[in-house]
PDB file of C-alpha atoms in Angstrom:
ATOM      1  CA  MET A 324      24.369  -7.026   8.763  1.00  0.00           C
ATOM      2  CA  SER A 325      21.753  -4.293   8.362  1.00  0.00           C
ATOM      3  CA  ILE A 326      18.341  -4.898   6.957  1.00  0.00           C
ATOM      4  CA  GLN A 327      17.647  -4.030   3.359  1.00  0.00           C
ATOM      5  CA  PRO A 328      14.903  -1.519   2.457  1.00  0.00           C
ATOM      6  CA  LYS A 329      12.629  -4.215   0.982  1.00  0.00           C
ATOM      7  CA  GLU A 330      12.944  -6.320   4.127  1.00  0.00           C
ATOM      8  CA  LEU A 331      12.169  -3.343   6.371  1.00  0.00           C
ATOM      9  CA  GLY A 332       9.238  -2.471   4.079  1.00  0.00           C
ATOM     10  CA  ARG A 333       7.832  -6.003   4.416  1.00  0.00           C
ATOM     11  CA  ALA A 334       8.102  -5.786   8.208  1.00  0.00           C
ATOM     12  CA  VAL A 335       6.373  -2.384   8.239  1.00  0.00           C
ATOM     13  CA  ARG A 336       3.574  -3.630   5.975  1.00  0.00           C
ATOM     14  CA  ARG A 337       3.022  -6.772   8.077  1.00  0.00           C
ATOM     15  CA  TRP A 338       2.989  -4.799  11.304  1.00  0.00           C
ATOM     16  CA  THR A 339       0.747  -1.932  10.088  1.00  0.00           C
ATOM     17  CA  HIS A 340      -1.829  -4.487   8.946  1.00  0.00           C
ATOM     18  CA  SER A 341      -1.828  -6.333  12.293  1.00  0.00           C
ATOM     19  CA  ASP A 342      -4.169  -6.159  15.266  1.00  0.00           C
ATOM     20  CA  ALA A 343      -1.214  -4.996  17.382  1.00  0.00           C
ATOM     21  CA  SER A 344      -0.729  -1.913  15.198  1.00  0.00           C
ATOM     22  CA  PHE A 345      -4.443  -1.093  15.298  1.00  0.00           C
ATOM     23  CA  ALA A 346      -4.251  -1.148  19.110  1.00  0.00           C
ATOM     24  CA  VAL A 347      -1.350   1.342  18.953  1.00  0.00           C
ATOM     25  CA  ILE A 348      -3.006   3.739  16.486  1.00  0.00           C
ATOM     26  CA  ALA A 349      -6.200   3.697  18.571  1.00  0.00           C
ATOM     27  CA  LYS A 350      -4.220   5.526  21.292  1.00  0.00           C
ATOM     28  CA  THR A 351      -3.015   8.321  18.968  1.00  0.00           C
ATOM     29  CA  GLU A 352      -4.544  11.439  17.412  1.00  0.00           C
ATOM     30  CA  ALA A 353      -5.080   9.328  14.258  1.00  0.00           C
ATOM     31  CA  HIS A 354      -7.472   6.941  16.041  1.00  0.00           C
ATOM     32  CA  GLU A 355     -10.285   7.680  13.579  1.00  0.00           C
ATOM     33  CA  GLY A 356      -8.156   6.761  10.568  1.00  0.00           C
ATOM     34  CA  GLY A 357      -5.303   4.446   9.796  1.00  0.00           C
ATOM     35  CA  TRP A 358      -1.599   4.531   9.059  1.00  0.00           C
ATOM     36  CA  GLY A 359      -2.249   5.933   5.568  1.00  0.00           C
ATOM     37  CA  ASP A 360      -5.080   8.307   6.390  1.00  0.00           C
ATOM     38  CA  GLY A 361      -4.007  10.283   9.396  1.00  0.00           C
ATOM     39  CA  GLY A 362      -1.214   8.189  10.857  1.00  0.00           C
ATOM     40  CA  CYS A 363       1.434   8.648   8.163  1.00  0.00           C
ATOM     41  CA  TRP A 364       3.462  11.266  10.063  1.00  0.00           C
ATOM     42  CA  ILE A 365       3.231   9.187  13.238  1.00  0.00           C
ATOM     43  CA  LEU A 366       4.579   6.122  11.390  1.00  0.00           C
ATOM     44  CA  ALA A 367       7.232   8.048   9.429  1.00  0.00           C
ATOM     45  CA  ALA A 368       8.519   9.761  12.575  1.00  0.00           C
ATOM     46  CA  ALA A 369       8.877   6.385  14.323  1.00  0.00           C
ATOM     47  CA  LEU A 370      10.719   4.870  11.350  1.00  0.00           C
ATOM     48  CA  ALA A 371      12.962   7.928  11.103  1.00  0.00           C
ATOM     49  CA  SER A 372      13.931   7.858  14.768  1.00  0.00           C
ATOM     50  CA  GLY A 373      14.045   4.090  15.162  1.00  0.00           C
ATOM     51  CA  PHE A 374      15.894   3.210  11.979  1.00  0.00           C
ATOM     52  CA  GLY A 375      17.854   6.352  11.092  1.00  0.00           C
ATOM     53  CA  LEU A 376      15.829   7.240   7.995  1.00  0.00           C
ATOM     54  CA  GLU A 377      14.805  10.652   6.659  1.00  0.00           C
ATOM     55  CA  MET A 378      11.189  11.811   6.413  1.00  0.00           C
ATOM     56  CA  PHE A 379       9.881  13.038   3.068  1.00  0.00           C
ATOM     57  CA  GLY A 380       6.692  14.922   2.272  1.00  0.00           C
ATOM     58  CA  VAL A 381       4.578  13.886  -0.701  1.00  0.00           C
ATOM     59  CA  PHE A 382       3.171  16.989  -2.376  1.00  0.00           C
ATOM     60  CA  GLY A 383       0.542  16.713  -5.061  1.00  0.00           C
ATOM     61  CA  HIS A 384      -2.898  17.627  -6.296  1.00  0.00           C
ATOM     62  CA  HIS A 385      -6.110  15.659  -6.707  1.00  0.00           C
ATOM     63  CA  SER A 386      -6.589  14.330 -10.210  1.00  0.00           C
ATOM     64  CA  PRO A 387      -8.878  15.235 -11.757  1.00  0.00           C
ATOM     65  CA  GLY A 388      -9.265  18.363  -9.708  1.00  0.00           C
ATOM     66  CA  ILE A 389     -10.081  22.010  -9.826  1.00  0.00           C
ATOM     67  CA  ASP A 390      -7.090  23.255  -7.823  1.00  0.00           C
ATOM     68  CA  PRO A 391      -3.724  22.214  -9.293  1.00  0.00           C
ATOM     69  CA  THR A 392      -1.807  23.677  -6.313  1.00  0.00           C
ATOM     70  CA  PRO A 393       0.515  21.061  -4.804  1.00  0.00           C
ATOM     71  CA  ARG A 394      -0.312  20.336  -1.163  1.00  0.00           C
ATOM     72  CA  LEU A 395       1.234  18.013   1.392  1.00  0.00           C
ATOM     73  CA  HIS A 396      -0.753  14.763   1.231  1.00  0.00           C
ATOM     74  CA  HIS A 397       1.435  12.118   2.836  1.00  0.00           C
ATOM     75  CA  VAL A 398       4.619  11.559   4.854  1.00  0.00           C
ATOM     76  CA  VAL A 399       7.002   8.672   4.108  1.00  0.00           C
ATOM     77  CA  VAL A 400      10.634   7.735   4.782  1.00  0.00           C
ATOM     78  CA  ARG A 401      13.290   7.258   2.136  1.00  0.00           C
ATOM     79  CA  ALA A 402      15.060   3.914   2.135  1.00  0.00           C
ATOM     80  CA  GLY A 403      17.455   2.980  -0.636  1.00  0.00           C
ATOM     81  CA  ASN A 404      15.987   3.954  -4.011  1.00  0.00           C
ATOM     82  CA  GLY A 405      12.424   4.185  -2.775  1.00  0.00           C
ATOM     83  CA  PHE A 406      10.060   5.005   0.037  1.00  0.00           C
ATOM     84  CA  ILE A 407       8.439   3.158   2.936  1.00  0.00           C
ATOM     85  CA  ASP A 408       4.975   3.819   4.292  1.00  0.00           C
ATOM     86  CA  GLN A 409       2.173   1.603   5.609  1.00  0.00           C
ATOM     87  CA  ASP A 410       2.139  -0.278   2.294  1.00  0.00           C
ATOM     88  CA  GLY A 411       5.807  -1.258   2.602  1.00  0.00           C
ATOM     89  CA  TYR A 412       8.729  -0.438   0.316  1.00  0.00           C
ATOM     90  CA  GLN A 413       8.172   0.873  -3.201  1.00  0.00           C
ATOM     91  CA  ARG A 414      10.604   2.351  -5.695  1.00  0.00           C
ATOM     92  CA  GLU A 415       9.758   5.958  -6.507  1.00  0.00           C
ATOM     93  CA  ALA A 416       8.144   5.342  -9.927  1.00  0.00           C
ATOM     94  CA  THR A 417       5.933   2.571  -8.499  1.00  0.00           C
ATOM     95  CA  PHE A 418       5.037   4.706  -5.490  1.00  0.00           C
ATOM     96  CA  ARG A 419       3.966   7.591  -7.760  1.00  0.00           C
ATOM     97  CA  ARG A 420       1.822   5.301  -9.956  1.00  0.00           C
ATOM     98  CA  ASN A 421       0.190   3.597  -6.990  1.00  0.00           C
ATOM     99  CA  TYR A 422      -0.500   6.852  -5.179  1.00  0.00           C
ATOM    100  CA  LEU A 423      -2.306   8.222  -8.228  1.00  0.00           C
ATOM    101  CA  ALA A 424      -4.307   5.000  -8.643  1.00  0.00           C
ATOM    102  CA  TRP A 425      -5.159   4.509  -4.953  1.00  0.00           C
ATOM    103  CA  GLU A 426      -5.485   8.085  -3.684  1.00  0.00           C
ATOM    104  CA  ARG A 427      -6.273   9.952  -6.912  1.00  0.00           C
ATOM    105  CA  VAL A 428      -3.407  12.316  -6.123  1.00  0.00           C
ATOM    106  CA  ALA A 429      -0.901  13.214  -8.829  1.00  0.00           C
ATOM    107  CA  ILE A 430       2.460  13.694  -7.106  1.00  0.00           C
ATOM    108  CA  ASP A 431       4.162  16.940  -8.071  1.00  0.00           C
ATOM    109  CA  TYR A 432       7.242  16.450  -5.903  1.00  0.00           C
ATOM    110  CA  ILE A 433       8.623  14.527  -2.937  1.00  0.00           C
ATOM    111  CA  GLU A 434      11.060  16.392  -0.705  1.00  0.00           C
ATOM    112  CA  PRO A 435      12.589  16.184   2.770  1.00  0.00           C
ATOM    113  CA  VAL A 436      10.416  17.589   5.552  1.00  0.00           C
ATOM    114  CA  ASP A 437      11.166  18.235   9.187  1.00  0.00           C
ATOM    115  CA  ARG A 438       9.022  18.434  12.287  1.00  0.00           C
ATOM    116  CA  SER A 439       8.815  22.253  12.251  1.00  0.00           C
ATOM    117  CA  ARG A 440       7.333  22.206   8.766  1.00  0.00           C
ATOM    118  CA  LEU A 441       4.922  19.408   9.649  1.00  0.00           C
ATOM    119  CA  GLU A 442       3.826  21.255  12.805  1.00  0.00           C
ATOM    120  CA  GLN A 443       2.129  23.759  10.472  1.00  0.00           C
ATOM    121  CA  THR A 444      -0.210  21.060   9.124  1.00  0.00           C
ATOM    122  CA  LYS A 445      -3.290  19.420  10.586  1.00  0.00           C
ATOM    123  CA  PHE A 446      -1.689  15.964  10.453  1.00  0.00           C
ATOM    124  CA  PRO A 447      -1.973  14.015  13.743  1.00  0.00           C
ATOM    125  CA  ARG A 448       1.160  14.502  15.844  1.00  0.00           C
ATOM    126  CA  PRO A 449       3.677  11.700  16.479  1.00  0.00           C
ATOM    127  CA  SER A 450       3.106   9.644  19.600  1.00  0.00           C
ATOM    128  CA  SER A 451       3.549   6.025  20.700  1.00  0.00           C
ATOM    129  CA  GLN A 452       6.921   5.979  18.931  1.00  0.00           C
ATOM    130  CA  ALA A 453       8.499   3.301  21.120  1.00  0.00           C
ATOM    131  CA  ALA A 454       5.545   0.937  20.597  1.00  0.00           C
ATOM    132  CA  ILE A 455       5.695   1.411  16.819  1.00  0.00           C
ATOM    133  CA  ILE A 456       9.454   0.836  16.648  1.00  0.00           C
ATOM    134  CA  GLU A 457       9.194  -2.260  18.843  1.00  0.00           C
ATOM    135  CA  GLY A 458       6.246  -3.565  16.814  1.00  0.00           C
ATOM    136  CA  VAL A 459       8.120  -3.262  13.522  1.00  0.00           C
ATOM    137  CA  ARG A 460      11.313  -4.738  15.004  1.00  0.00           C
ATOM    138  CA  SER A 461       9.444  -7.705  16.478  1.00  0.00           C
ATOM    139  CA  THR A 462       7.863  -8.428  13.098  1.00  0.00           C
ATOM    140  CA  ALA A 463      11.273  -9.100  11.549  1.00  0.00           C
ATOM    141  CA  LYS A 464      13.751 -10.903  13.747  1.00  0.00           C
ATOM    142  CA  GLY A 465      17.149  -9.234  14.109  1.00  0.00           C
ATOM    143  CA  LEU A 466      15.934  -6.002  12.549  1.00  0.00           C
ATOM    144  CA  LYS A 467      18.638  -3.331  12.561  1.00  0.00           C
ATOM    145  CA  PRO A 468      18.728   0.098  10.934  1.00  0.00           C
ATOM    146  CA  PRO A 469      18.927  -0.187   7.116  1.00  0.00           C
ATOM    147  CA  ALA A 470      21.997   0.853   5.168  1.00  0.00           C
ATOM    148  CA  ARG A 471      21.558   4.315   3.742  1.00  0.00           C
TER     149      ARG A 471
END
């Protein structure tokens, strides 16, 4: 039986808030930040490759802000009817509300992104993928790729 998106999200949240995950991110280009501020592409790429999920870019603008041009702010994976990032699984409407409240970014759109598009950004590059996948899997026993 495959893991459900909420269960995978709980495992991701537990792992990304653990000492083990901080040891992993310290060895990446995102070492000065965290999984949500610099390490999002690293985490999303690991979840995509390890669990067969698709990466999505979160495009938005700061609110309130002078420039309303949507820019790539975050990278997540789609699972079920929502998204998973370092904060776990959230349905799209909840994710949009929380992102505005926590990051002060109004989301204009969320769309699939691939590595070639992300290579054009200044986001830290994926690394330590095997350690991330193993860390998330070990957090939830019997973790298998989620049903799409």
